[in-house]
Amino acid sequence: MAPEMLGGAPLDERTDTYLLGAVLYEILSGDPPHRSTTLGSLIGEIRVSAPPPPIDACPRLTALALRAMSGDPNERFQNATEFAHALDACLEQRESMRLADIAAAQHEKMDALLRSPEPSRHECYRLFGALRLGYTESLRVWRDNREAQIALDAARLQVIEFELAEGNPHAAQSIFAELAAAPKGLGTRIEEAQRKQREELAELGQYRDDSNFALGSRTRIFLITILGMLWTITPLLRYTWRFESLLSNYLGMACITGFFMLLTIGLWYWARETLSKTLVNRRFSLALLTLFPCQFLLFAAGSLMEMPVVQAQQLMLFVWTMVCAGVVAGVDLRFAPAAVGYAGAFLIAAQYPEARFLAMSGGNLVLTVTAVVLWYPKPGDYETGMLSRKPRTLT
């Protein structure tokens, strides 16, 4: 019985709402809202209309029942239709909360996983996918489920921090775009992490290009073939009467060295765009151009020390061995046969001075063949490392 049914106020649709609320109350509690055993007490309960909330009942359904049974008709649902809509919404909310509870269980597992020393990325995303689906479905059923929305954003923030810690700012950015409310400064942190990653990738790309033997390989082979063949043939010309006199003194040796230096500089200038593009080519060019100052220094020292020209010519092979060893250490380990060839030629010249020019020619020939064999580009050969010809990918 609604209070107005005792008299003092008209009966209307709000009275029907009261009676519906009383039925719901009894469903929830198992007892009617007015329980006094005497008539006077019962009437007093009806006038006050403040039944105790049912124990262990759904809070939202309890709130609907108590509102419908408000002593003031103006505070009730205004008609049965409004009450029915509220009841339907409450049932939807219950389903939404049920789905949110399922998602919360997955959220707890993901939280424990992320707190472990080495969380599995695969397992993290498996749990995150499950909880995201649960919270999203919960919000689909009841879009005003603020608790589900807050929990979903909290899970997203956890994964964002995980991705940032793992160095995956692009993955963090994709999840950041899903946030309903982003913390202040998080977007800036992600942008900064993306900028740093772009810079690192650019540096890696530059290193990859600098270490790429394929870039400029044809130009290197062209230059080393020309110079190598000239270096191979020139010592053999010593056996003609004109070259024999030219190679018998320091001035003649310096002139020949100067000629080759100018030729090398001219060829380098012609191919400077290619030879300056990568670190490999720059180091190769530097090693090649270092050879001539070393020879001039040897000639100057030999002249000052009044060293026989024959000994200086023998020591030239030692200079070439050291320069070639520098190429092996700084450019390409596979160039070792050329260094070994020069070392062998130096030992031969040291033991047999009369064969020094043949040793020079042989060492230069080994250098030329080694460079052509190693640097000649092969089909599908994309070199990306100074120590290996195998393709290498960046991850």
Short mmCIF file of C-alpha atoms in Angstrom, two decimals:
data_model
loop_
_atom_site.label_atom_id
_atom_site.label_comp_id
_atom_site.label_asym_id
_atom_site.label_seq_id
_atom_site.Cartn_x
_atom_site.Cartn_y
_atom_site.Cartn_z
CA MET A 1 0.00 0.00 0.00
CA ALA A 2 1.26 3.46 -0.96
CA PRO A 3 0.97 6.24 1.65
CA GLU A 4 -1.59 8.17 -0.42
CA MET A 5 -3.87 5.17 -0.39
CA LEU A 6 -4.53 5.99 3.28
CA GLY A 7 -6.06 9.27 2.13
CA GLY A 8 -4.81 12.85 1.95
CA ALA A 9 -3.50 12.75 -1.64
CA PRO A 10 -4.98 11.69 -5.00
CA LEU A 11 -4.11 8.36 -6.55
CA ASP A 12 -2.40 8.44 -9.95
CA GLU A 13 0.22 6.64 -12.06
CA ARG A 14 2.83 7.26 -9.40
CA THR A 15 0.78 5.07 -7.06
CA ASP A 16 1.12 2.24 -9.63
CA THR A 17 4.85 2.88 -9.60
CA TYR A 18 4.86 2.46 -5.82
CA LEU A 19 3.10 -0.89 -6.08
CA LEU A 20 5.56 -2.11 -8.76
CA GLY A 21 8.45 -1.04 -6.53
CA ALA A 22 6.94 -2.96 -3.60
CA VAL A 23 6.71 -6.12 -5.71
CA LEU A 24 10.36 -5.69 -6.74
CA TYR A 25 11.33 -5.13 -3.12
CA GLU A 26 9.72 -8.40 -2.07
CA ILE A 27 11.47 -10.24 -4.90
CA LEU A 28 14.78 -8.90 -3.68
CA SER A 29 14.33 -9.35 0.05
CA GLY A 30 11.84 -12.21 0.31
CA ASP A 31 9.62 -10.07 2.58
CA PRO A 32 7.03 -7.33 1.95
CA PRO A 33 8.16 -3.76 2.64
CA HIS A 34 5.65 -3.31 5.52
CA ARG A 35 5.87 -6.11 8.07
CA SER A 36 4.23 -4.92 11.31
CA THR A 37 1.75 -7.35 12.87
CA THR A 38 -0.54 -4.72 14.38
CA LEU A 39 -2.74 -2.40 12.39
CA GLY A 40 -1.47 0.77 14.03
CA SER A 41 2.17 -0.06 13.45
CA LEU A 42 1.45 -1.17 9.89
CA ILE A 43 -0.24 2.13 9.06
CA GLY A 44 2.71 3.99 10.56
CA GLU A 45 5.13 2.08 8.32
CA ILE A 46 2.99 2.85 5.29
CA ARG A 47 2.94 6.58 6.04
CA VAL A 48 6.73 6.74 6.55
CA SER A 49 7.46 4.29 3.70
CA ALA A 50 11.11 3.73 4.60
CA PRO A 51 11.65 -0.05 4.46
CA PRO A 52 15.19 -1.31 5.21
CA PRO A 53 17.31 -2.15 2.16
CA PRO A 54 17.32 -5.87 1.30
CA ILE A 55 20.43 -7.73 2.47
CA ASP A 56 22.80 -9.11 -0.21
CA ALA A 57 20.62 -7.80 -3.03
CA CYS A 58 21.74 -6.08 -6.21
CA PRO A 59 22.44 -2.45 -5.18
CA ARG A 60 21.07 -1.06 -8.43
CA LEU A 61 17.80 -3.00 -8.25
CA THR A 62 17.52 -2.07 -4.57
CA ALA A 63 17.92 1.60 -5.48
CA LEU A 64 15.14 1.27 -8.08
CA ALA A 65 12.78 -0.36 -5.59
CA LEU A 66 13.42 2.22 -2.87
CA ARG A 67 12.99 5.11 -5.29
CA ALA A 68 9.71 3.68 -6.54
CA MET A 69 8.51 3.39 -2.91
CA SER A 70 9.48 6.92 -1.93
CA GLY A 71 7.00 8.51 0.49
CA ASP A 72 6.94 11.63 -1.73
CA PRO A 73 5.22 10.82 -5.04
CA ASN A 74 7.28 13.49 -6.78
CA GLU A 75 10.47 11.53 -6.08
CA ARG A 76 9.18 8.32 -7.64
CA PHE A 77 9.19 7.25 -11.26
CA GLN A 78 6.39 9.20 -12.84
CA ASN A 79 4.74 6.20 -14.49
CA ALA A 80 5.13 2.47 -15.11
CA THR A 81 6.82 3.06 -18.49
CA GLU A 82 9.57 5.14 -16.89
CA PHE A 83 9.99 2.47 -14.22
CA ALA A 84 10.23 -0.25 -16.91
CA HIS A 85 12.88 1.68 -18.80
CA ALA A 86 14.89 2.12 -15.62
CA LEU A 87 14.53 -1.59 -14.88
CA ASP A 88 15.72 -2.51 -18.41
CA ALA A 89 18.70 -0.16 -18.04
CA CYS A 90 19.57 -1.74 -14.71
CA LEU A 91 19.52 -5.21 -16.25
CA GLU A 92 21.79 -3.98 -19.00
CA GLN A 93 24.11 -2.53 -16.38
CA ARG A 94 24.19 -5.85 -14.58
CA GLU A 95 25.27 -7.57 -17.82
CA SER A 96 27.82 -4.85 -18.40
CA MET A 97 29.21 -5.31 -14.91
CA ARG A 98 29.35 -9.07 -15.40
CA LEU A 99 31.41 -8.63 -18.56
CA ALA A 100 33.60 -6.09 -16.81
CA ASP A 101 34.23 -8.54 -13.97
CA ILE A 102 35.38 -11.19 -16.48
CA ALA A 103 37.68 -8.63 -18.10
CA ALA A 104 38.99 -7.59 -14.68
CA ALA A 105 40.15 -11.16 -14.02
CA GLN A 106 42.27 -11.04 -17.20
CA HIS A 107 43.46 -7.58 -16.18
CA GLU A 108 44.78 -8.95 -12.89
CA LYS A 109 46.73 -11.64 -14.74
CA MET A 110 48.22 -9.10 -17.12
CA ASP A 111 49.15 -6.83 -14.23
CA ALA A 112 50.97 -9.71 -12.50
CA LEU A 113 52.72 -10.61 -15.76
CA LEU A 114 53.96 -7.06 -16.34
CA ARG A 115 55.36 -6.96 -12.81
CA SER A 116 57.44 -10.09 -13.47
CA PRO A 117 61.19 -9.70 -14.28
CA GLU A 118 60.87 -10.75 -17.94
CA PRO A 119 57.26 -10.46 -19.13
CA SER A 120 56.35 -12.36 -22.28
CA ARG A 121 55.21 -10.00 -25.03
CA HIS A 122 53.05 -12.69 -26.61
CA GLU A 123 51.31 -13.54 -23.31
CA CYS A 124 50.91 -9.86 -22.48
CA TYR A 125 49.06 -9.17 -25.71
CA ARG A 126 46.99 -12.32 -25.35
CA LEU A 127 45.72 -11.12 -21.97
CA PHE A 128 45.40 -7.54 -23.17
CA GLY A 129 43.33 -8.64 -26.15
CA ALA A 130 41.01 -10.64 -23.90
CA LEU A 131 40.48 -7.87 -21.36
CA ARG A 132 40.11 -5.20 -24.03
CA LEU A 133 37.40 -7.28 -25.69
CA GLY A 134 35.64 -7.76 -22.35
CA TYR A 135 35.71 -4.11 -21.35
CA THR A 136 34.70 -3.00 -24.85
CA GLU A 137 31.73 -5.35 -24.86
CA SER A 138 30.82 -4.13 -21.37
CA LEU A 139 30.79 -0.55 -22.65
CA ARG A 140 28.78 -1.58 -25.69
CA VAL A 141 26.06 -2.97 -23.41
CA TRP A 142 26.22 0.06 -21.12
CA ARG A 143 28.15 2.95 -22.56
CA ASP A 144 28.03 4.90 -19.29
CA ASN A 145 29.87 2.18 -17.36
CA ARG A 146 32.53 4.52 -16.03
CA GLU A 147 34.28 1.83 -14.02
CA ALA A 148 34.81 -0.29 -17.13
CA GLN A 149 36.08 2.74 -19.07
CA ILE A 150 38.55 3.66 -16.32
CA ALA A 151 39.78 0.06 -16.06
CA LEU A 152 40.20 -0.21 -19.84
CA ASP A 153 42.24 3.00 -19.97
CA ALA A 154 44.35 1.76 -17.04
CA ALA A 155 45.13 -1.45 -18.95
CA ARG A 156 46.00 0.55 -22.06
CA LEU A 157 48.35 2.75 -20.05
CA GLN A 158 50.10 -0.34 -18.67
CA VAL A 159 50.71 -1.70 -22.17
CA ILE A 160 51.85 1.73 -23.38
CA GLU A 161 54.45 1.89 -20.60
CA PHE A 162 55.50 -1.67 -21.42
CA GLU A 163 56.00 -0.78 -25.10
CA LEU A 164 57.94 2.36 -24.24
CA ALA A 165 60.19 0.35 -21.93
CA GLU A 166 60.70 -2.21 -24.70
CA GLY A 167 61.59 0.49 -27.22
CA ASN A 168 58.43 0.22 -29.35
CA PRO A 169 57.01 3.76 -29.44
CA HIS A 170 54.97 3.13 -32.61
CA ALA A 171 53.07 0.32 -30.86
CA ALA A 172 52.61 2.62 -27.87
CA GLN A 173 51.24 5.33 -30.19
CA SER A 174 48.63 2.99 -31.67
CA ILE A 175 47.32 2.13 -28.19
CA PHE A 176 47.57 5.77 -27.08
CA ALA A 177 45.10 6.69 -29.82
CA GLU A 178 42.50 4.44 -28.14
CA LEU A 179 42.64 6.20 -24.76
CA ALA A 180 39.46 7.96 -23.68
CA ALA A 181 41.45 10.23 -21.35
CA ALA A 182 45.23 10.47 -21.72
CA PRO A 183 47.47 11.59 -18.85
CA LYS A 184 49.18 14.92 -19.34
CA GLY A 185 52.56 14.63 -21.00
CA LEU A 186 52.17 11.03 -22.19
CA GLY A 187 51.69 12.03 -25.83
CA THR A 188 54.85 14.15 -25.66
CA ARG A 189 56.81 11.21 -24.22
CA ILE A 190 55.66 8.94 -27.03
CA GLU A 191 56.53 11.54 -29.69
CA GLU A 192 59.98 11.98 -28.15
CA ALA A 193 60.52 8.21 -28.11
CA GLN A 194 59.45 8.02 -31.77
CA ARG A 195 61.83 10.83 -32.67
CA LYS A 196 64.74 9.09 -30.95
CA GLN A 197 63.87 5.81 -32.66
CA ARG A 198 63.80 7.54 -36.05
CA GLU A 199 67.23 9.01 -35.34
CA GLU A 200 68.59 5.61 -34.29
CA LEU A 201 67.15 3.96 -37.40
CA ALA A 202 68.65 6.73 -39.53
CA GLU A 203 72.04 6.10 -37.89
CA LEU A 204 71.69 2.36 -38.48
CA GLY A 205 70.73 3.02 -42.08
CA GLN A 206 73.74 5.28 -42.50
CA TYR A 207 75.99 2.62 -40.96
CA ARG A 208 74.47 0.01 -43.26
CA ASP A 209 75.09 2.18 -46.30
CA ASP A 210 78.58 3.08 -45.11
CA SER A 211 79.39 -0.63 -44.75
CA ASN A 212 77.84 -1.68 -48.05
CA PHE A 213 80.48 -3.18 -50.33
CA ALA A 214 78.05 -3.23 -53.26
CA LEU A 215 77.93 0.58 -53.45
CA GLY A 216 80.73 1.75 -55.72
CA SER A 217 82.16 -1.75 -56.19
CA ARG A 218 82.40 -1.39 -59.97
CA THR A 219 84.23 1.91 -59.62
CA ARG A 220 86.67 0.41 -57.10
CA ILE A 221 87.32 -2.54 -59.39
CA PHE A 222 87.86 -0.21 -62.35
CA LEU A 223 90.39 1.87 -60.44
CA ILE A 224 92.24 -1.03 -58.82
CA THR A 225 92.42 -2.84 -62.15
CA ILE A 226 94.00 0.14 -63.90
CA LEU A 227 96.41 0.92 -61.09
CA GLY A 228 97.10 -2.72 -60.31
CA MET A 229 98.04 -3.57 -63.87
CA LEU A 230 100.26 -0.49 -64.11
CA TRP A 231 101.91 -1.40 -60.80
CA THR A 232 102.39 -4.95 -62.04
CA ILE A 233 103.91 -3.95 -65.37
CA THR A 234 106.09 -1.04 -64.20
CA PRO A 235 108.61 -3.11 -62.15
CA LEU A 236 109.07 -5.40 -65.15
CA LEU A 237 110.06 -2.39 -67.27
CA ARG A 238 113.16 -2.12 -65.12
CA TYR A 239 114.74 -4.64 -67.48
CA THR A 240 114.64 -2.09 -70.36
CA TRP A 241 117.65 0.23 -70.48
CA ARG A 242 115.62 3.43 -70.00
CA PHE A 243 113.76 2.32 -66.91
CA GLU A 244 116.85 0.68 -65.42
CA SER A 245 118.57 4.04 -65.13
CA LEU A 246 115.40 5.71 -63.86
CA LEU A 247 114.94 3.17 -61.06
CA SER A 248 118.56 3.28 -59.96
CA ASN A 249 118.34 6.54 -57.92
CA TYR A 250 116.01 8.21 -55.43
CA LEU A 251 115.07 11.04 -57.79
CA GLY A 252 113.86 8.62 -60.43
CA MET A 253 111.92 6.60 -57.85
CA ALA A 254 110.34 9.81 -56.55
CA CYS A 255 109.34 10.81 -60.08
CA ILE A 256 107.66 7.48 -60.73
CA THR A 257 105.90 7.67 -57.34
CA GLY A 258 104.78 11.23 -58.10
CA PHE A 259 103.39 10.10 -61.45
CA PHE A 260 101.33 7.36 -59.86
CA MET A 261 100.19 9.71 -57.10
CA LEU A 262 98.92 12.25 -59.61
CA LEU A 263 97.28 9.50 -61.64
CA THR A 264 95.58 8.13 -58.54
CA ILE A 265 94.40 11.57 -57.43
CA GLY A 266 93.07 12.26 -60.92
CA LEU A 267 91.15 8.98 -61.00
CA TRP A 268 89.83 9.60 -57.48
CA TYR A 269 88.66 13.08 -58.47
CA TRP A 270 86.91 11.62 -61.50
CA ALA A 271 85.07 9.11 -59.28
CA ARG A 272 84.90 11.26 -56.13
CA GLU A 273 81.08 11.21 -55.91
CA THR A 274 81.04 7.41 -55.71
CA LEU A 275 84.20 6.95 -53.67
CA SER A 276 83.13 9.44 -50.99
CA LYS A 277 79.61 8.03 -50.60
CA THR A 278 80.32 5.16 -48.20
CA LEU A 279 82.72 4.55 -45.32
CA VAL A 280 84.15 1.52 -47.10
CA ASN A 281 85.04 3.55 -50.18
CA ARG A 282 86.40 6.44 -48.12
CA ARG A 283 88.67 4.12 -46.13
CA PHE A 284 89.82 2.38 -49.27
CA SER A 285 90.62 5.71 -50.91
CA LEU A 286 92.44 6.95 -47.81
CA ALA A 287 94.55 3.80 -47.61
CA LEU A 288 95.43 4.06 -51.27
CA LEU A 289 96.40 7.73 -51.03
CA THR A 290 98.41 7.08 -47.85
CA LEU A 291 100.76 4.84 -49.80
CA PHE A 292 102.45 7.68 -51.70
CA PRO A 293 103.40 9.94 -48.74
CA CYS A 294 104.84 6.84 -47.07
CA GLN A 295 106.99 6.12 -50.12
CA PHE A 296 108.16 9.75 -50.32
CA LEU A 297 109.06 9.57 -46.63
CA LEU A 298 111.03 6.37 -47.25
CA PHE A 299 112.93 7.97 -50.13
CA ALA A 300 113.72 11.08 -48.09
CA ALA A 301 114.94 9.03 -45.14
CA GLY A 302 116.97 6.73 -47.39
CA SER A 303 118.62 9.68 -49.08
CA LEU A 304 119.47 11.34 -45.76
CA MET A 305 120.81 8.07 -44.37
CA GLU A 306 122.71 7.38 -47.61
CA MET A 307 120.90 4.06 -47.80
CA PRO A 308 121.46 2.13 -51.02
CA VAL A 309 118.54 2.43 -53.41
CA VAL A 310 118.28 -1.35 -53.50
CA GLN A 311 117.46 -1.44 -49.80
CA ALA A 312 114.89 1.33 -50.19
CA GLN A 313 113.24 -0.66 -52.97
CA GLN A 314 113.17 -3.69 -50.70
CA LEU A 315 111.61 -1.61 -47.92
CA MET A 316 108.97 -0.34 -50.35
CA LEU A 317 107.48 -3.81 -50.23
CA PHE A 318 107.34 -3.56 -46.43
CA VAL A 319 105.46 -0.22 -46.75
CA TRP A 320 103.02 -1.79 -49.18
CA THR A 321 102.52 -4.71 -46.77
CA MET A 322 101.66 -2.33 -43.91
CA VAL A 323 99.26 -0.25 -46.02
CA CYS A 324 97.55 -3.42 -47.24
CA ALA A 325 97.33 -4.67 -43.64
CA GLY A 326 95.58 -1.40 -42.81
CA VAL A 327 93.03 -2.17 -45.52
CA VAL A 328 92.50 -5.61 -44.00
CA ALA A 329 91.98 -4.16 -40.52
CA GLY A 330 89.83 -1.19 -41.48
CA VAL A 331 88.04 -2.08 -44.70
CA ASP A 332 87.76 -5.79 -45.49
CA LEU A 333 89.20 -8.81 -43.68
CA ARG A 334 88.98 -10.81 -46.90
CA PHE A 335 91.74 -8.62 -48.29
CA ALA A 336 94.25 -10.64 -46.23
CA PRO A 337 95.62 -12.61 -49.26
CA ALA A 338 96.91 -9.35 -50.73
CA ALA A 339 98.69 -8.47 -47.48
CA VAL A 340 100.14 -11.98 -47.31
CA GLY A 341 101.24 -11.64 -50.94
CA TYR A 342 103.11 -8.41 -50.20
CA ALA A 343 104.65 -9.90 -47.07
CA GLY A 344 105.90 -12.86 -49.10
CA ALA A 345 107.23 -10.53 -51.79
CA PHE A 346 109.09 -8.51 -49.13
CA LEU A 347 110.74 -11.63 -47.73
CA ILE A 348 111.73 -12.77 -51.23
CA ALA A 349 113.20 -9.36 -52.01
CA ALA A 350 115.04 -9.36 -48.69
CA GLN A 351 116.57 -12.78 -49.42
CA TYR A 352 117.15 -12.25 -53.13
CA PRO A 353 117.72 -8.53 -53.88
CA GLU A 354 118.16 -9.21 -57.57
CA ALA A 355 114.57 -10.54 -57.70
CA ARG A 356 113.03 -7.51 -55.96
CA PHE A 357 111.31 -6.18 -59.07
CA LEU A 358 109.80 -9.55 -59.86
CA ALA A 359 108.60 -9.71 -56.23
CA MET A 360 107.05 -6.24 -56.60
CA SER A 361 105.27 -7.30 -59.77
CA GLY A 362 104.02 -10.50 -58.16
CA GLY A 363 102.74 -8.69 -55.04
CA ASN A 364 100.90 -6.14 -57.14
CA LEU A 365 99.37 -8.90 -59.25
CA VAL A 366 98.11 -10.68 -56.11
CA LEU A 367 96.62 -7.38 -54.94
CA THR A 368 94.83 -6.84 -58.25
CA VAL A 369 93.43 -10.35 -58.47
CA THR A 370 92.30 -10.31 -54.81
CA ALA A 371 90.45 -7.02 -55.24
CA VAL A 372 88.71 -8.08 -58.45
CA VAL A 373 87.66 -11.50 -57.11
CA LEU A 374 86.38 -10.18 -53.78
CA TRP A 375 84.75 -6.95 -54.91
CA TYR A 376 83.22 -8.00 -58.19
CA PRO A 377 79.43 -7.79 -57.61
CA LYS A 378 77.57 -11.06 -57.95
CA PRO A 379 73.86 -11.43 -58.88
CA GLY A 380 71.71 -11.00 -55.80
CA ASP A 381 74.71 -10.05 -53.67
CA TYR A 382 73.62 -7.15 -51.45
CA GLU A 383 76.38 -6.65 -48.94
CA THR A 384 75.55 -4.85 -45.74
CA GLY A 385 78.54 -5.51 -43.47
CA MET A 386 82.27 -4.91 -43.57
CA LEU A 387 83.05 -8.39 -42.22
CA SER A 388 80.55 -10.51 -44.12
CA ARG A 389 79.02 -10.81 -47.56
CA LYS A 390 75.84 -12.36 -46.25
CA PRO A 391 72.68 -10.20 -46.39
CA ARG A 392 71.77 -8.70 -43.06
CA THR A 393 68.37 -7.30 -42.08
CA LEU A 394 67.52 -4.72 -39.44
CA THR A 395 64.92 -5.75 -36.82
#
